[in-house]
Structures are given as C-alpha cells and as structure tokens.
Amino acid sequence: MRESGKLSNSPQVGAVERLLPLTIRWKDRHQFARNCCYFHRTMTEQVELYRNYARFVKRLVLLAGIWPMTQKESSYFYRQLPILAVSSGVIMFFGVLRFCRDNISNLSLFTKGLSLVGSFSLISLKALMFFVYRKQLSELNGILDPMFEKTLENPRLRPILLSLLNLFRYFTYIFYVLITSTLALYICTPLIFIGYEAIKDIHPRRYGLPFPTSFPWIDGTPGIYYHIEYLFEIQFGWFAIFVTSSVDSLFGFYIFQIVGLFRAISYECEYFTQSAEDLHDILHNCIKKHIKLLHCRDIIQNVYGPIVFNLVLTSATVLCALTFQIFKTEMTVSKTLLFVVYGVMKGIQTFMYAWYGSIIIFEAEDFRRRIYCCKWYAYGNLSIMKEILLVLTQKPMVLVACNFFSISLDMFLKCFIKRLMLCAGLWPVENKESSYFYRHLPIFTVLSGIFMFFGTLKFCLENLDNIKVLTKGLSPLGSFGLVAVKALMFFLYREQLRELNLNLELMFEEMLEKTHYRPVVLSLLNLFKRPAYIVYYLTMFIILLPFLLIVYQITKNISPKHYVLPYPATFSWIDGTPNILYQAQFLFEIIFGWFVVSVTSGVDTVYGFYIFQMSGILRVMCFECEKLGKSSKELDIILRNCIKRQILLLRCRDIIQNVYGPVVLCLIVSSVVVLCALIFQMFQTEISIGKTVLFLIYGTMKMTQAFMYSWYGSILAVESEAFRRSIYCCGWYQDGNIELMKDVLLMLVQKPIVLTACHLFYISLDLFVKILNTSLSYYFLLQTFDENNDES
C-alpha cells in the first residue's frame, strides 16, 4: 500500500481517501471540541472584561457627580453636584493664581504654583462642559450603548468588537491609579509633616495646606478657618480625582465603542455578503449606523473640544514647570516622587487624547477602504453603486478641537509648520493676503541676525587669546549667521516658494483624495513629523535657557549681580550697569530669540515637509505603474501623467536647490564650528552640570539639524531611483507599443532627482559624516593650540 513513503494509486486507497474526512479520529474530534470550548470561554471572559470596564467608567463618572441623568433617575442634590465641582475648581484656581502672584519674585515657588494652575482650570472646565451638555451626553449614551450591545449579541462579531479592549482598559486603570496617587501625595503630605512635628515636638509648627494656595483668611495658625479650608481642599481633591479620571476615561470608552462598531461594519461588508440582496441590506444598515456615528462624533466634539484645547495649552505649562522644579530646586524624595508621578500622569493624559483621536481616524479610513473593496462591482447593481458612492463621498471621521486642530498624534504637521513660518514672517503669501509690516518682517529678521552676528564676532575677537572664552562665542556665531541667511533666502525667493507650495499642494491633495493611495502617500509621515517636533522643542529650550538662568540669579539674590546679556556678544554701549541701554538691548535679544526659534525650526521643518510631499508623490507614481497599468491603453495614460508630474517635481527640485543651497552651505560651516566649539568646552573647560546639559542639548540639536538635511536628501534620491526602476519594470514591452516605449525611454534618460548645495556637493548622508569628521579634526587642532598656550 505504501511505496517510497507515498500511497499507491489503487482503487481501495482512493476510497479510503474519500472517506477520510468522514472518519476523523476520536482524538481529533476531542481536540476540536476542546478548542471550541476554549474559544467560547475566552470570548465569554472578554465580554465580562468589557462589562467590568464599562461599569468601572460609569462608576467613576457617577462618583464625580457628572453622569447625565434625567430628573426621575436622580435627586436634586446629585444634579447640582457639577455646580459644586465647578465652583470648587474656580476657587482653587484663583487661590493658586494668588499664590503665584505673591511669589512671583521666587521662581521656585512660582513654578510650584504654576504647575497646578492649568490642572485646576481644566477640572472646572470638564465639570462645566458635562453640566452644560447633559442632554447631548444622555443622547450619546442612548445611541452608542444599544448599537454596541446589539452588535455584541452576534458571536461572529464579538472578537472584532473587543479586539482593542485591553489597550483601552489598561490606559484607564493606569491613569486612575496615577491621578489617585498624585492627589493622595498632595493631601497626605501636610498631615505627615504635622504629625512628625508633633511627635518630635518641633516649634514653631508649620500648618500647611494640601495645595500651594493663598487665601486672605489663612494666616498659618491652626484655627477654625484652617480646618475648614483643609476639609474644603480634601473635598476638592475628591472632585480632582474623579472628574479628571472619569472625563478622560469616558472619552476613551466612547472612542472604543465607535472604533469597535466601525470594525464590525467593515467586517460585515467584507465577509457577510453572499449575494446582491445581502450586500444591499448590509450597505443600507451601514449607512444608518454611519449616520448615527457621525452624530456621535459631533456630540463628542462639542463636549470635548474646549477640554482638549485647554489641555493642549496647559500641558506645556505644567510639564515645563515640573521640569524646572526637578532640575532647578532642591528636591526631597517625596517631592521627587510627587513630581515624577504628576509628570507621567500629564504625559499619559495628553497622549491618551491624541492617540484616541488617531485611532478613530485610522478606523474611519479603513472602513471607507473596505466599503470600496466589498465587490460591489461584481453584481452590476445600480442601487448598490449609489449606496457605495454615498458612503465614499463622506469625509473620514476626524475629531476637531474647537475648529482649531484635529485631535490626533499627527497634531497637524502641515499647520504646525505653517504656523512657525508665519511667526517668523517667512510664509510666502501674496500682497493682497498680508500687511505691509508682515511682508517686511524678514528684513527685520535679517538685520537682527546680522547685528547679533557682529556682536558675537566682536566678542570672539576680544577673546582671541583665550581659546576657552573664544569657543563660547563661536558656538552661537554660526547659528546667528545661519538665521540671517535663512530669512534672507526666503525673502528673496518668495515668488518661487509660492509656486513650489502651489505645485506640491495640488499634486499631493489630488492623491490624498483617492482612498487607496493614502497608505502609500502617507507611509513616511512618522519619519518626517518626529524630527520636526524634536528640532522645534530643542531650539525652544536652548533659546529660553539663558533667560531662565538670569531670572534664577535674580530670584536667588546672588551678589554681586552680573548684568549679563542672554548671548555672548559685545556692544560698545553695554558697560555692565542696568541702565536704559542695557534694558533695551536685553529686550532686543528677547525678540531675536523669538526669531531664532521660529526661523530655525520653521525653515528646517518646511524643508522636510517639501521632501515628504515629493517622496509621497514619487511613491504613488511607482504604485500606479506597478499595480494599476494592466492594459496598453491604461499604461499609456499612467505614463503620460507620470511625465507631467515628473516635470513638475523637477521644477520643484530646482526651486528647493535655489532656496536651500546657500542655507545648506552655511549649515555645514556653522555645524562644524558649533560642534567643534561645544566639544572643546565640554572636555577642555570646567563647567557646571547646568552648562553640561545645555551643551549636550545644543549639540544634539545641531547634529539633528545636520542629519535632517542630509537624510532627507538621501530619501529623495532613493525614491527617485525606485521610481525609475518601477518605470522600467511596468510591462511596457509586452504589447510592443512604440508610443509606450518612447514614453518609458523619455523618463529613463532623466537623471534621478538629487539635491545639490550651490552645485558644489550632493545633499546626502555622506554630507553628515563629513560634518562629524571635520568637527573632530578641528577639535583636535584647537586642543593643540590650547596646550601650546598653557605651555607658554
């Protein structure tokens, strides 16, 4: 029956093979039944976890007193609880604000209060929004809960609905633990100190309050007002815990339900359609559910829009204040623990909102893509086609905060860059769209940069015999010159930049409108957006740090006071006394610091944005040639479109080279000088920890800046080569079409799109390596000179 390990072809064996599916062994049937039981048990556990998650979120909202109820379902007292929460938050907000005002001369205490100002205002706003929009929230619950529960009854859809359950519920539990721990530390710390002082019999005793507040009726004595205030702040701590955790958790719960419903609808369209009637019924139900989900989106935007807007504004203030307190004040173990937990909590809070917004965008896009791919074309039914068209004409579901920005992890990369450029006065706009002052703002930036450049150059010349001080001035020298060059190039090439924006925007937006192109055109988004934010925040920190150090010197009452300027520069009218000229110069350098931040981060990130758009367009062109050109006629149309786009991309390349060529050339020189000077100061001079951190961040920023320009140039060259390879492999040879061959030949004779700096060298990763090598070479040269000076 068996020869060489194979069954023979006898009729008996054939009969046995036909009977095999019907004669499964008992062991296999037992294993199959056990697997089914395990899957059923797992799904039952998942449903129970969902029920627990929903009960937990609802319990939080109930304890906060803001769950939307009708008059029949709740008491009069419960319905007025949000007013108490709002009033408590407002009182605490003004108490902390008064504390900040009383300690404005003490930066450590000022930042201690500043870290809570935003949080207290956010608590009041959350309670207020839930009180004002009670009816809409009740309607939202009445739409989402029945839809979700009805879908959950289908065993086939349960794994789809609950696929993201663990991600959402873990974030909720972690956030609740963090907010509870933070408030417990705030409330218990004064009690622990009072108990410790009583045990140790320490006099005079300090009767502190849980939060850094200042009220006229509190004078530090343990009277009746102190006890009432302490109880009031404990009561406010209750609202702080449950309002914050419940509102944020409920936002995640709503997104979880909407995302699960989107996934279930997509699954139905993809796997439940056996006939045209089935598809018609499913699409009809999908449209109904989609309309309801869009209405839910509108309610969530109305309620959470102001909350997210306030969160974006306050999170930066809170995290900045916490960072300053950790690194600039004397910290005990309890304070360190408190600030770390509080900072992690604020970071998670911001991430939660942004991440939830990104998830809903992705799922809405996936829903539209699956609707398009549900084989509607196989039935030739006009009614089905109309329904498909109606769904596809709807824009993807995006949450927007107060009509200002979308709630997502991308956080409007394009708008972020445009905002930076507008702040610097460098965004190319027509004369009708801008004021006379805005059009001439770049001239002021250029003159300011030149002025500071010569001031720093004078400082270097005066300290030419002291290499340690000389390198201190060399660091900003290159950066100031680079700021002036960037502003000058954007001022001179305004018309060409407007043309560049128009060409790239039209091509990019045209491709984004096609759903099946979006994953291709946006595939490199994260690689480009993160360096943009890194450069912005590093630049902001470097520019603000000198001002913080000066304020710190004033608040600590260090004598004799050194009335220094923020940057190492020398001017004939500055003699070290705090006269009117010194104050005017200081104010000017503050304004120039603003231009440094906006010009540096704006010009660098818009360069990356242009490369991102060009790379996305090249990728889509590759995709069209590889996937869409099935016939000779289709391929001819695609190739002609590719030729038009390639001509436009070559024109865009030329404009970028004209604008950024001198910028990259200056960047190379300044990066070498700055990195060489920073390395020398770190290893050859005695510096404090604060200066070490400053030098490390400044060096990281300069290396990131140089790497960005080099790496973006390499990405464009690689994508251009990939496009030429796709053109060559697009099957043009199959039909023997002479016109196709000519089109392909015309594109292949074009050189790849490569960026050059002033026609001297290519902008690629090799450039970054050369910058690092040259910096180290000059560092060793400076080290030799310094050793010779020490010997002499």
Tab-separated table of C-alpha atoms in Angstrom, residues 563-565 573-590:
chain	number	residue	atom	x	y	z
A	563	TYR	CA	24.011	92.152	34.468
A	564	VAL	CA	24.886	89.950	31.522
A	565	LEU	CA	23.068	89.604	28.246
A	573	TRP	CA	27.048	100.804	24.775
A	574	ILE	CA	26.880	97.916	27.293
A	575	ASP	CA	29.095	98.544	30.347
A	576	GLY	CA	27.576	96.095	32.880
A	577	THR	CA	25.209	98.566	34.590
A	578	PRO	CA	21.394	98.117	34.467
A	579	ASN	CA	20.663	101.357	32.617
A	580	ILE	CA	18.159	102.062	29.855
A	581	LEU	CA	20.561	100.906	27.122
A	582	TYR	CA	21.044	97.566	28.863
A	583	GLN	CA	17.280	97.081	29.176
A	584	ALA	CA	16.724	97.991	25.512
A	585	GLN	CA	19.465	95.553	24.431
A	586	PHE	CA	18.005	92.828	26.633
A	587	LEU	CA	14.547	93.365	25.127
A	588	PHE	CA	16.023	93.252	21.623
A	589	GLU	CA	17.744	89.926	22.332
A	590	ILE	CA	14.465	88.504	23.645
